[in-house]
Amino acid sequence: MCTLIIHELSQPHFLKRLRIALTMYPPLVLVLAIFFAVATAIAALSSPLPHPLDPLSPNELAAVRSAVLAFSLVASHPISFHYVGLDEPEKPDVLSHTNAAAATILPRRAFVIARAGGLSHEFYVDVTNTSAPRVVSHGIHDGPGFPMFTTEEQVAAGQLSREYPPFRESLQRRGLALTDVGCGVFSMGWFGKNQARRLAKVQCFVVAGGTANYYARPLEGVTLLVDVEKLVIVAYRDRAAYSVPKAEGTDYRAGKAGLPFNGAVPAPGVVVQPEGKGFHIDGHIVRWANWEFHVGFDMRAGTVISMASVHDADADLWRRVLYRGFVSEIFVPYMDPEEEWYFHTFMDAGEYGLGVSAVPLQPEADCPANAAYMDGYYVDADGKPVKSENIICVFERYAGDIAWRHTGVAGPIAPITEVRPDVTLVVRMVVTVGNYDYTLDWEFKTVGSIKTVVSLSGILEMKATNYTHVDQIRDDIHGTLIAENTVGVYHDHFITYHLDLDIDGTKNSFIKNSIIPKRNTGIRATGGAPTPRRSYWTVLYEVAETEAEGQVNINGAPADLLFVNPSKKTKVGNEVGYRLIPAGATATSLLANNDYPQRRASYTKKQVWVTPYNKSEKWVSGLYAEQSTGDDNLAAWSKRNRRIKDEDIVLWYTVGLHHVPCQEDFPVMPTISGAFELRPFNFFERNPLIRTRPPGNSPNCSCSFGRSG
């Protein structure tokens, strides 16, 4: 505490007060002035110190802006901020800080990517003292790729078409007015040519007609190429005119989609917690049941889960499972090679930002009534802090699931039944990137599991066509005719997670337990008599030594994939560990290895990659994903084939879906989900829930909802 007070008293605001007091106040008043200043310092300390992994606060973001704008090498140029995020301290320092008995202060630094003078500038800014922030490092990115788009430049680029005569002529030929259309920016991908300019495609939709679903009414055949920094149109193409799909039947808004559904509907329900919420949020730390973890926010990744530890009740110990986890990228390639579509190969996190695209959650719709909410902060193009309210919710889920049960029947005695209900804690964010909505859940279970679920909804990307019935189609239209003049285009979703696992410590290994069928030879190792069994299976235990052995296509031969701590063993000698359990959505990319989108996302050929921890390797698609070439991504890093046995290792897991659209996806998609689970495997000495109390009597709040007459 003494160290903290000295730190606070050394800050410029305190020293300034003291200097004024010494020059202006008489001795008695001077004493009071010093007392007031010390009291102010102690009051400042009464607010909690930032956790080393806390996201940057609004004050820190403002300080970052001040330092960058004052930096001499860029002060003479217009500058736009594309990414500002926490430059997290070195991992050993964070672990030492959180394990320390006394509070300490770790430096607070920001990493910044900004554009000025046609270059991508990288800054590291120290904001430990927000009154005097300083740039501690500056560099210029000289490789391929560009940072995320800003919202401001997307809006400005989308407006360029309005003053462009050829575009106006295209609208006139189609019988459309300028006010009938709206345009948006589409990343152009990379197709073998590195661009010195930040170029993007602009495509348009018919927004007239009274529907909110403008994605269902594309202005097919028209594409603009724009320079998003100079805000000029570089090229224009009006290849062909297609029928614009009608607005009728496309709206998804309540009251606009038709009369309310009068069929059988579920009875209303509500979550009742007589004793209140079972979790506690302290700043960014969440504590619930036998879990404790940190919830952060990043403008590119969205939700970041850190320092997730589970309490071992038998050992009375907190044991770390996950150091840091987040969605690293969402790769969405469309399967139409035609002129207006071939470049639709999006990197949603690296090009648009998941945190920037996070939307306010709707109480009792996106999240149940028992949820608590958290805000997030990022910066706009001018570097000013932007507050996103209620973009993360935390709630306990009562789904009627069973944690464990057994009914024992033994002879004449009455059956013995023991059941324990399953309650989980969910951390949720919803990200809307253009037409798609991703619900991203982190679910913590009392059994010690962490389950991640990604749920997709929203609106398809649709292509206008002159076809009105499938009988008219003779060629591959690269999608499904889902309505008249409307094709839902085939596409993929690959959601890749970065998971820095710390299974009971930092030194872990990756094990592939292959399940091998065997023929029964009839020879008994135990000396017993031969049996008529002809086959069985057993397990081949393989420890991955290097990165090449840590790459797995889980659709291959059956295997258990384990992450263990070789230095920690149970009482009977098993290595403590966690098991990776895929839960559907295990598709891998079918694109050719030499196709340009696949080169950018070459990691999507396998769902599992394991690498040694490297602080700089956060983004699976590379730091500069927009127009990236694939030279700085997970597959490129792994070519070094580094050692991963008994090391601090990172799991990269990709949830993959091939999406063949159907009519039920129109006008808005019902949710589909993919998931995976990290589940204890010899981590505990026994079932950690064996001592869980049986459920008590809960208030009966069920009601009868009937119809009269």
XYZ file of C-alpha atoms in Angstrom:
709
model
C 0.000 0.000 0.000
C 2.882 2.318 0.795
C 4.249 1.781 -2.717
C 0.884 2.669 -4.218
C 0.578 5.889 -2.191
C 4.087 6.959 -3.191
C 3.158 6.228 -6.820
C 0.018 8.376 -6.566
C 1.815 11.199 -4.742
C 4.437 11.309 -7.484
C 1.845 11.997 -10.160
C 1.937 15.471 -11.772
C -1.500 16.519 -10.505
C -0.380 16.044 -6.856
C 2.970 17.767 -7.339
C 1.231 20.690 -9.024
C -1.089 21.152 -6.029
C 1.886 21.002 -3.663
C 3.873 23.654 -5.585
C 0.890 26.018 -5.566
C 0.420 25.474 -1.844
C 4.081 26.205 -1.063
C 4.018 29.529 -2.908
C 0.627 30.840 -1.877
C -0.504 29.437 1.485
C 0.562 30.400 5.022
C 1.973 27.582 7.211
C -1.314 26.507 8.859
C -3.196 26.501 5.589
C -0.234 24.729 4.012
C -0.669 21.810 6.407
C -4.353 21.612 5.503
C -3.551 21.809 1.814
C -1.050 18.935 2.057
C -3.561 16.928 4.075
C -6.206 17.525 1.388
C -3.840 16.475 -1.392
C -2.851 13.270 0.457
C -6.519 12.521 1.135
C -7.260 12.982 -2.568
C -4.468 10.568 -3.432
C -5.755 7.961 -0.989
C -9.298 8.407 -2.331
C -7.989 7.723 -5.818
C -6.480 4.519 -4.513
C -9.780 3.429 -2.999
C -11.109 2.742 -6.509
C -9.901 -0.637 -7.749
C -6.640 -0.741 -9.675
C -7.004 -1.968 -13.243
C -6.415 -5.651 -13.755
C -3.417 -6.076 -16.103
C -5.754 -7.492 -18.754
C -8.538 -4.917 -18.378
C -9.472 -3.328 -21.707
C -8.408 0.260 -22.170
C -10.684 2.699 -20.358
C -12.178 5.812 -22.014
C -9.559 7.946 -20.246
C -6.776 5.693 -21.489
C -8.152 5.742 -25.029
C -8.292 9.533 -24.933
C -4.705 9.601 -23.669
C -3.628 7.344 -26.538
C -5.145 9.779 -29.020
C -3.350 12.735 -27.436
C 0.013 11.004 -27.560
C -0.327 9.872 -31.179
C -1.576 13.243 -32.426
C 1.372 14.939 -30.740
C 3.909 12.548 -32.255
C 6.199 14.551 -34.527
C 6.454 12.082 -37.415
C 2.720 12.085 -38.119
C 1.539 15.405 -36.696
C 1.695 17.088 -40.114
C -0.538 14.498 -41.818
C -4.240 13.756 -41.507
C -4.420 10.576 -39.456
C -7.103 7.931 -39.011
C -7.190 5.374 -36.207
C -7.978 1.815 -37.306
C -7.144 -0.206 -34.217
C -6.422 0.647 -30.604
C -6.195 -2.192 -28.141
C -4.449 -3.267 -24.984
C -0.814 -4.206 -25.408
C -1.051 -6.853 -22.755
C 1.924 -7.187 -20.396
C 4.231 -10.148 -20.749
C 2.512 -13.307 -19.607
C 4.949 -14.131 -16.757
C 4.414 -10.614 -15.383
C 0.635 -11.002 -15.473
C 0.802 -14.355 -13.713
C 3.170 -12.976 -11.088
C 0.880 -9.984 -10.585
C -2.237 -12.077 -10.066
C -0.417 -14.466 -7.743
C 1.137 -11.683 -5.652
C -0.136 -11.165 -2.130
C 0.262 -7.381 -2.352
C -1.200 -5.229 -5.104
C 1.302 -4.022 -7.681
C 1.074 -1.766 -10.698
C 1.996 -3.091 -14.113
C 2.566 -0.635 -16.957
C -0.504 0.079 -19.066
C 0.260 0.229 -22.767
C -1.792 0.455 -25.938
C -1.042 -0.907 -29.398
C -2.242 1.362 -32.200
C -2.556 0.985 -35.959
C -3.205 4.280 -37.713
C -3.039 5.484 -41.298
C -1.226 8.687 -42.198
C 0.476 9.786 -45.386
C -0.630 6.616 -47.186
C 1.210 4.400 -44.684
C 0.197 2.073 -41.855
C 1.812 3.293 -38.645
C 2.232 1.152 -35.547
C 2.514 2.789 -32.133
C 3.042 1.508 -28.639
C 1.774 4.120 -26.202
C 2.363 4.098 -22.453
C -0.787 5.265 -20.640
C 0.172 4.229 -17.123
C -0.085 7.918 -16.310
C -2.986 9.196 -18.427
C -1.962 12.781 -17.660
C 1.322 12.266 -19.480
C 0.948 9.519 -22.105
C 3.914 8.915 -24.342
C 4.727 7.045 -27.515
C 7.395 4.493 -26.595
C 7.707 2.898 -30.012
C 6.796 3.760 -33.589
C 7.118 1.729 -36.753
C 5.737 1.542 -40.279
C 4.263 -1.614 -41.773
C 5.952 -2.236 -45.103
C 4.427 -5.604 -46.000
C 1.208 -6.592 -47.750
C -2.220 -6.053 -46.269
C -4.038 -3.206 -44.578
C -5.773 -2.612 -41.231
C -9.510 -2.829 -40.575
C -11.879 -0.467 -42.302
C -13.209 2.360 -40.182
C -16.941 2.933 -40.020
C -16.477 6.493 -41.206
C -14.618 5.592 -44.388
C -17.145 2.879 -45.215
C -19.984 5.396 -44.988
C -18.092 7.977 -47.057
C -17.084 5.459 -49.743
C -20.649 4.198 -49.980
C -21.822 7.717 -50.835
C -19.422 8.227 -53.766
C -21.731 6.673 -56.314
C -24.359 9.369 -55.816
C -22.341 12.004 -57.667
C -21.010 9.643 -60.334
C -22.720 10.190 -63.725
C -22.292 6.613 -65.066
C -23.976 5.281 -61.939
C -26.880 7.680 -62.336
C -27.257 6.500 -65.936
C -27.324 2.878 -64.781
C -30.149 3.705 -62.395
C -32.103 5.534 -65.097
C -31.868 2.512 -67.417
C -33.384 0.406 -64.623
C -36.115 2.915 -63.853
C -34.682 3.712 -60.411
C -34.149 7.048 -58.679
C -31.041 7.919 -56.702
C -33.093 7.868 -53.498
C -34.161 4.280 -54.249
C -30.702 2.800 -53.634
C -28.067 2.531 -50.942
C -24.507 1.265 -51.324
C -21.989 -0.466 -49.057
C -18.276 -1.284 -48.979
C -17.129 -4.855 -49.667
C -13.535 -5.916 -49.090
C -11.953 -6.976 -52.374
C -9.755 -9.787 -51.091
C -6.421 -10.592 -52.710
C -5.932 -12.252 -56.077
C -2.204 -12.254 -56.644
C -1.528 -8.538 -57.005
C -0.376 -6.503 -54.014
C -2.014 -3.094 -53.941
C -0.257 0.049 -52.799
C -3.636 1.750 -52.396
C -6.478 0.838 -50.091
C -9.064 -0.197 -52.630
C -12.477 -1.721 -52.024
C -15.544 -2.705 -53.992
C -18.869 -0.914 -53.621
C -22.143 -2.670 -54.423
C -25.681 -1.421 -54.074
C -29.183 -2.446 -53.047
C -32.670 -1.147 -53.650
C -33.847 0.363 -50.370
C -37.195 1.633 -51.616
C -40.340 -0.452 -51.396
C -41.090 -0.275 -47.692
C -38.959 -3.236 -46.578
C -36.087 -3.163 -44.091
C -34.505 -6.142 -45.846
C -32.480 -4.380 -48.521
C -30.085 -7.370 -48.791
C -32.987 -9.194 -50.490
C -33.062 -6.588 -53.286
C -29.544 -6.351 -54.772
C -28.732 -4.103 -57.712
C -27.109 -6.992 -59.535
C -24.501 -6.370 -62.227
C -23.185 -3.016 -60.958
C -19.830 -2.753 -59.138
C -17.620 0.215 -58.297
C -13.942 0.109 -57.343
C -13.063 2.914 -54.923
C -10.026 4.264 -53.118
C -11.277 4.420 -49.534
C -8.610 6.922 -48.452
C -8.713 9.370 -51.323
C -12.458 8.767 -51.665
C -12.416 8.564 -55.443
C -13.932 6.047 -57.842
C -11.164 4.138 -59.605
C -13.255 1.922 -61.903
C -16.905 1.272 -62.739
C -18.653 -1.720 -64.253
C -22.289 -2.161 -65.269
C -22.133 -5.633 -66.780
C -25.767 -6.644 -67.075
C -29.227 -5.801 -65.800
C -31.245 -8.314 -63.795
C -34.740 -8.209 -62.381
C -34.769 -6.603 -58.952
C -36.536 -8.970 -56.523
C -39.845 -7.617 -55.295
C -40.116 -6.141 -51.815
C -43.239 -8.101 -50.907
C -42.517 -10.901 -48.464
C -38.984 -9.773 -47.620
C -39.586 -7.794 -44.416
C -38.762 -9.411 -41.069
C -40.051 -6.730 -38.702
C -42.865 -7.433 -36.282
C -46.085 -6.213 -37.833
C -44.508 -6.131 -41.304
C -44.005 -9.851 -41.872
C -47.727 -10.633 -41.966
C -50.404 -11.293 -39.393
C -49.238 -12.703 -36.038
C -48.858 -16.453 -36.002
C -52.033 -18.024 -34.608
C -50.884 -21.616 -34.392
C -49.583 -23.499 -31.366
C -46.977 -21.438 -29.516
C -44.986 -22.221 -26.373
C -46.380 -20.900 -23.120
C -44.537 -17.838 -21.758
C -41.812 -18.558 -19.220
C -39.658 -16.634 -16.780
C -36.499 -17.330 -14.784
C -37.058 -17.102 -11.026
C -34.077 -16.769 -8.664
C -35.486 -16.313 -5.136
C -32.014 -15.634 -3.710
C -30.955 -13.330 -6.538
C -28.178 -13.804 -9.070
C -25.640 -16.456 -8.237
C -22.705 -14.632 -9.818
C -20.775 -11.507 -8.879
C -19.049 -9.051 -11.218
C -16.204 -7.007 -9.766
C -14.941 -4.697 -12.503
C -14.098 -7.215 -15.203
C -13.759 -10.220 -12.885
C -16.684 -12.656 -12.816
C -17.090 -15.117 -9.941
C -19.691 -17.859 -10.052
C -20.014 -21.248 -8.375
C -16.592 -22.891 -8.848
C -15.379 -20.513 -11.588
C -13.485 -17.245 -11.657
C -12.471 -15.477 -14.868
C -11.835 -12.090 -16.464
C -14.053 -10.635 -19.215
C -12.451 -8.132 -21.565
C -13.315 -6.401 -24.816
C -11.326 -5.733 -27.987
C -12.466 -3.796 -31.044
C -11.240 -6.563 -33.354
C -11.926 -9.730 -31.318
C -14.987 -8.684 -29.314
C -15.245 -10.649 -26.070
C -11.966 -11.821 -24.523
C -11.993 -14.395 -21.707
C -8.857 -14.520 -19.543
C -7.504 -16.155 -16.417
C -10.288 -18.753 -16.216
C -9.734 -20.862 -13.111
C -11.863 -23.610 -11.603
C -12.030 -24.425 -7.902
C -11.121 -27.965 -6.912
C -13.316 -28.542 -3.853
C -11.534 -31.700 -2.744
C -8.109 -30.034 -2.852
C -9.468 -26.574 -1.911
C -7.391 -25.033 -4.718
C -8.031 -22.657 -7.615
C -6.565 -24.245 -10.743
C -6.107 -22.324 -13.985
C -7.480 -23.764 -17.235
C -7.428 -20.927 -19.782
C -5.089 -17.946 -19.824
C -6.694 -16.103 -22.741
C -9.352 -16.975 -25.318
C -11.169 -15.096 -28.074
C -12.463 -15.371 -31.625
C -9.450 -14.661 -33.808
C -11.161 -14.602 -37.205
C -14.349 -15.404 -39.111
C -13.613 -16.345 -42.729
C -16.648 -16.338 -45.047
C -15.914 -17.271 -48.677
C -18.806 -17.348 -51.163
C -18.890 -19.982 -53.874
C -19.806 -17.875 -56.885
C -16.846 -17.236 -59.250
C -18.687 -14.649 -61.350
C -17.528 -11.077 -61.750
C -19.720 -9.485 -59.086
C -19.131 -12.273 -56.553
C -15.696 -13.888 -56.825
C -14.149 -11.449 -54.326
C -16.780 -12.107 -51.625
C -14.239 -13.820 -49.363
C -14.565 -11.916 -46.130
C -12.370 -11.812 -43.029
C -14.983 -10.406 -40.676
C -12.696 -9.768 -37.693
C -9.636 -8.529 -39.559
C -11.515 -6.412 -42.101
C -14.510 -5.072 -40.178
C -13.868 -5.814 -36.479
C -16.076 -7.996 -34.287
C -15.943 -5.587 -31.352
C -16.821 -2.628 -33.561
C -19.680 -4.693 -34.999
C -21.071 -5.788 -31.617
C -24.665 -4.630 -31.103
C -26.558 -3.635 -27.931
C -28.270 -6.703 -26.492
C -32.034 -6.648 -26.126
C -33.137 -7.537 -22.563
C -35.420 -10.571 -22.321
C -34.791 -11.355 -25.985
C -31.047 -11.599 -26.632
C -30.514 -12.312 -22.930
C -32.935 -13.520 -20.215
C -34.357 -11.375 -17.429
C -31.699 -12.521 -14.949
C -28.799 -11.188 -17.044
C -26.271 -8.512 -16.093
C -24.736 -6.317 -18.775
C -21.299 -4.900 -19.548
C -20.258 -2.054 -21.849
C -17.337 -1.849 -24.229
C -15.208 1.001 -25.553
C -13.330 1.413 -28.810
C -12.186 4.396 -30.901
C -13.593 6.021 -34.005
C -11.493 7.095 -36.977
C -10.579 10.312 -35.159
C -9.287 8.311 -32.191
C -12.059 9.425 -29.847
C -13.568 6.872 -27.446
C -16.887 5.343 -28.464
C -19.090 3.663 -25.869
C -21.001 0.530 -26.849
C -23.644 -0.089 -24.213
C -24.842 -3.512 -23.122
C -22.788 -5.462 -25.641
C -21.920 -8.309 -23.255
C -24.400 -10.080 -21.026
C -23.773 -12.605 -18.267
C -26.506 -14.910 -17.031
C -27.206 -18.248 -15.400
C -28.909 -20.723 -17.701
C -31.521 -23.073 -16.303
C -32.250 -25.334 -19.269
C -33.656 -28.344 -17.433
C -30.489 -30.339 -18.140
C -29.070 -32.924 -15.771
C -25.538 -32.670 -14.353
C -25.545 -36.290 -13.165
C -28.051 -38.896 -12.052
C -28.527 -42.558 -11.198
C -31.357 -44.770 -10.099
C -30.089 -47.832 -8.277
C -32.260 -50.922 -8.022
C -30.994 -53.692 -5.757
C -33.312 -56.584 -4.975
C -36.393 -55.962 -2.868
C -35.379 -52.554 -1.518
C -36.911 -49.419 -2.961
C -34.997 -47.788 -5.827
C -32.453 -45.165 -4.806
C -32.415 -42.121 -7.055
C -29.953 -39.253 -6.934
C -30.189 -36.384 -9.454
C -28.352 -33.099 -9.695
C -29.619 -30.382 -12.064
C -27.204 -28.655 -14.386
C -26.914 -24.862 -14.210
C -24.391 -23.037 -16.371
C -23.066 -19.488 -16.641
C -23.123 -17.853 -20.071
C -21.132 -14.859 -21.318
C -22.712 -13.632 -24.559
C -22.047 -11.137 -27.316
C -23.938 -10.641 -30.591
C -21.989 -9.362 -33.568
C -23.702 -8.115 -36.728
C -21.243 -7.959 -39.608
C -23.232 -6.730 -42.586
C -25.984 -9.231 -43.251
C -24.976 -11.915 -40.732
C -25.597 -12.019 -36.978
C -23.262 -14.140 -34.853
C -24.223 -14.979 -31.282
C -20.970 -15.845 -29.506
C -21.355 -17.680 -26.194
C -18.832 -18.775 -23.604
C -20.539 -21.261 -21.299
C -19.002 -22.298 -17.976
C -20.179 -25.529 -16.332
C -19.814 -26.634 -12.731
C -18.341 -29.938 -13.911
C -15.308 -27.860 -14.968
C -16.097 -27.558 -18.683
C -15.861 -24.510 -20.907
C -18.150 -24.702 -23.915
C -18.066 -22.198 -26.746
C -21.063 -21.888 -29.035
C -21.385 -19.792 -32.184
C -24.923 -19.347 -33.501
C -25.657 -17.885 -36.926
C -28.738 -15.959 -37.937
C -29.464 -12.812 -39.902
C -29.941 -12.481 -43.644
C -28.409 -14.366 -46.527
C -26.298 -12.662 -49.153
C -28.636 -12.907 -52.131
C -28.081 -12.645 -55.839
C -30.671 -11.254 -58.227
C -31.592 -13.489 -61.145
C -34.146 -13.562 -63.928
C -35.241 -17.056 -62.859
C -38.581 -17.388 -61.101
C -38.816 -21.213 -60.937
C -36.286 -24.036 -60.650
C -37.584 -25.580 -63.890
C -36.032 -22.661 -65.783
C -32.505 -23.330 -64.475
C -30.111 -25.135 -66.820
C -26.694 -24.127 -65.454
C -25.009 -23.958 -62.056
C -26.359 -20.812 -60.404
C -23.994 -21.265 -57.422
C -26.849 -21.271 -54.943
C -30.481 -22.088 -54.270
C -33.465 -20.324 -55.778
C -35.146 -19.337 -52.506
C -37.720 -16.896 -53.905
C -38.651 -15.461 -57.267
C -35.627 -13.714 -58.845
C -33.585 -14.505 -55.723
C -30.647 -16.879 -55.274
C -29.151 -17.634 -51.867
C -25.469 -18.120 -52.721
C -23.517 -21.116 -51.386
C -20.865 -20.146 -48.845
C -18.804 -21.227 -45.830
C -18.301 -19.954 -42.303
C -15.018 -20.685 -40.528
C -14.875 -19.274 -36.986
C -11.385 -19.685 -35.520
C -10.721 -19.413 -31.785
C -7.398 -18.560 -30.160
C -7.174 -20.501 -26.875
C -4.061 -20.114 -24.749
C -4.569 -23.099 -22.485
C -2.855 -23.308 -19.119
C -3.940 -26.698 -17.805
C -2.954 -26.411 -14.148
C 0.143 -24.471 -15.212
C 1.860 -23.160 -18.319
C 3.811 -26.262 -19.410
C 1.398 -28.457 -21.327
C 1.453 -31.149 -24.016
C -0.940 -32.161 -26.776
C -1.914 -35.818 -26.950
C -3.795 -37.686 -29.645
C -5.429 -40.809 -28.265
C -6.236 -42.657 -31.474
C -8.919 -45.300 -31.153
C -7.642 -48.456 -32.856
C -9.789 -51.504 -33.696
C -8.287 -54.857 -32.707
C -9.021 -58.485 -33.500
C -9.447 -60.785 -30.531
C -6.827 -63.517 -30.775
C -8.317 -65.483 -27.906
C -5.123 -65.160 -25.848
C -5.854 -63.745 -22.390
C -3.127 -61.708 -20.705
C -4.787 -62.406 -17.359
C -4.736 -66.144 -17.921
C -8.510 -66.460 -18.260
C -10.294 -68.759 -20.654
C -10.793 -67.728 -24.296
C -14.044 -65.916 -25.104
C -16.123 -65.797 -28.292
C -15.509 -62.064 -28.765
C -13.843 -61.419 -32.124
C -12.982 -57.726 -31.890
C -12.617 -54.701 -29.630
C -10.876 -51.351 -29.698
C -8.060 -49.846 -27.699
C -6.196 -46.547 -27.493
C -2.885 -45.577 -29.089
C -1.313 -42.797 -26.987
C 0.656 -40.295 -29.123
C 2.330 -37.164 -27.747
C 2.838 -34.404 -30.328
C 6.466 -33.283 -30.357
C 6.268 -30.443 -32.897
C 3.722 -28.222 -34.635
C 3.435 -30.572 -37.622
C 2.124 -33.244 -35.261
C -0.270 -30.766 -33.668
C -2.405 -30.334 -36.794
C -5.521 -32.510 -36.909
C -8.494 -32.959 -39.193
C -11.014 -34.276 -36.710
C -13.142 -35.772 -39.478
C -10.481 -38.435 -39.925
C -9.876 -41.499 -37.766
C -11.571 -41.362 -34.330
C -9.415 -39.968 -31.560
C -9.558 -38.220 -28.197
C -7.630 -34.944 -28.304
C -6.137 -34.081 -24.927
C -4.173 -31.225 -23.408
C -2.262 -32.371 -20.350
C 0.189 -31.083 -17.788
C 2.941 -33.739 -17.659
C 4.239 -32.395 -14.346
C 0.898 -32.809 -12.543
C -0.602 -36.221 -11.870
C -3.580 -37.607 -10.036
C -3.133 -39.898 -7.044
C -3.283 -42.942 -9.292
C -0.741 -41.492 -11.710
C -2.729 -40.051 -14.628
C -1.578 -36.766 -16.131
C -4.118 -34.033 -15.396
C -5.718 -32.675 -18.511
C -8.635 -31.410 -20.545
C -10.293 -33.010 -23.539
C -11.359 -31.184 -26.705
C -14.859 -32.292 -27.746
C -16.207 -30.987 -31.078
C -19.978 -30.532 -31.098
C -20.954 -30.445 -34.750
C -19.956 -27.919 -37.425
C -16.629 -29.584 -38.254
C -16.418 -28.665 -41.936
C -13.069 -27.832 -43.508
C -12.393 -25.744 -46.594
C -12.897 -27.421 -49.977
C -11.161 -24.672 -51.954
C -8.051 -25.544 -53.948
C -4.808 -24.969 -52.062
C -3.571 -22.553 -54.743
C -6.797 -20.532 -54.875
C -6.134 -17.029 -53.605
C -8.800 -16.963 -50.855
C -7.530 -20.322 -49.605
C -3.942 -19.064 -49.493
C -5.134 -16.248 -47.211
C -6.997 -18.728 -44.989
C -4.813 -21.806 -45.446
C -5.410 -22.789 -41.821
C -9.033 -23.782 -42.647
C -7.978 -27.155 -44.081
C -7.772 -28.496 -40.510
C -9.820 -27.701 -37.440
C -7.031 -28.151 -34.875
C -3.633 -26.462 -34.790
C -1.331 -26.342 -31.780
C 1.500 -23.818 -31.561
C 3.906 -22.619 -28.880
C 2.782 -19.449 -27.142
C 3.961 -16.286 -28.850
C 2.521 -12.970 -27.737
C 2.618 -11.573 -31.276
C 0.640 -14.492 -32.763
C -2.912 -13.443 -31.922
C -4.659 -13.079 -35.253
C -4.960 -16.315 -37.211
C -5.290 -14.409 -40.501
C -2.375 -12.088 -39.714
C -2.171 -8.630 -38.197
C -3.119 -6.987 -41.511
C -5.922 -9.206 -42.790
C -7.465 -6.802 -45.306
C -5.938 -7.791 -48.689
C -3.568 -10.165 -46.876
C -1.590 -12.690 -48.911
C -1.320 -15.610 -46.490
C 2.342 -14.950 -45.729
C 1.537 -13.926 -42.147
C -1.032 -16.388 -40.844
C -1.239 -19.476 -38.661
C -0.190 -21.877 -41.405
C 2.823 -19.710 -42.254
C 3.951 -19.503 -38.613
C 3.610 -23.253 -38.184
C 6.028 -23.976 -41.005
C 8.785 -23.365 -38.461
C 7.651 -26.635 -36.866
C 8.488 -25.512 -33.348
C 8.472 -27.764 -30.321
C 5.108 -28.076 -28.534
C 5.787 -30.901 -26.086
C 5.885 -29.757 -22.459
C 5.701 -26.124 -23.537
C 3.354 -23.178 -23.094
C 1.012 -24.006 -25.977
C -1.950 -22.441 -27.780
C -4.902 -24.287 -29.290
C -6.446 -22.853 -32.444
C -9.824 -24.413 -33.142
C -12.054 -23.716 -36.150
C -15.809 -24.214 -36.157
C -16.735 -24.786 -39.803
C -20.030 -24.836 -41.681
C -20.850 -25.341 -45.348
C -24.077 -23.407 -45.908
C -26.417 -24.541 -48.662
C -29.279 -22.019 -48.390
C -32.893 -23.179 -48.378
C -36.244 -21.438 -48.515
C -36.580 -21.570 -44.737
C -33.579 -19.219 -44.610
C -35.696 -16.513 -46.269
C -36.347 -13.689 -45.506
C -34.373 -14.110 -42.269
C -32.503 -17.208 -41.135
C -33.492 -19.385 -38.191
C -30.460 -19.855 -35.952
C -28.003 -22.676 -36.597
C -25.111 -23.406 -34.248
C -21.729 -25.040 -33.958
C -19.724 -25.606 -30.791
C -16.877 -27.319 -29.010
C -16.172 -28.078 -25.378
C -13.076 -28.234 -23.222
C -13.889 -30.861 -20.609
C -11.823 -32.124 -17.652
C -10.005 -35.396 -18.341
C -8.311 -36.783 -15.223
C -8.097 -33.187 -14.009
C -9.972 -33.991 -10.781
C -9.595 -37.006 -8.527
C -13.269 -37.853 -9.026
C -16.520 -36.340 -10.248
C -16.207 -32.760 -8.944
C -19.992 -32.555 -8.488
C -20.318 -35.611 -6.247
C -20.775 -33.423 -3.169
C -23.270 -31.062 -4.815
C -26.356 -30.538 -2.697
C -29.582 -32.101 -3.962
C -32.090 -29.585 -5.293
C -34.398 -28.043 -2.717
C -37.974 -26.988 -3.093
C -38.346 -23.994 -5.371
C -41.331 -21.688 -5.456
C -43.926 -22.916 -7.901
C -44.440 -19.999 -10.237
C -46.055 -21.920 -13.047
C -49.164 -20.347 -14.443
C -51.895 -21.567 -16.705
C -52.322 -19.643 -19.918
C -55.544 -20.551 -21.633
C -57.977 -19.133 -24.124
C -61.555 -18.334 -23.319
C -64.514 -18.436 -25.590
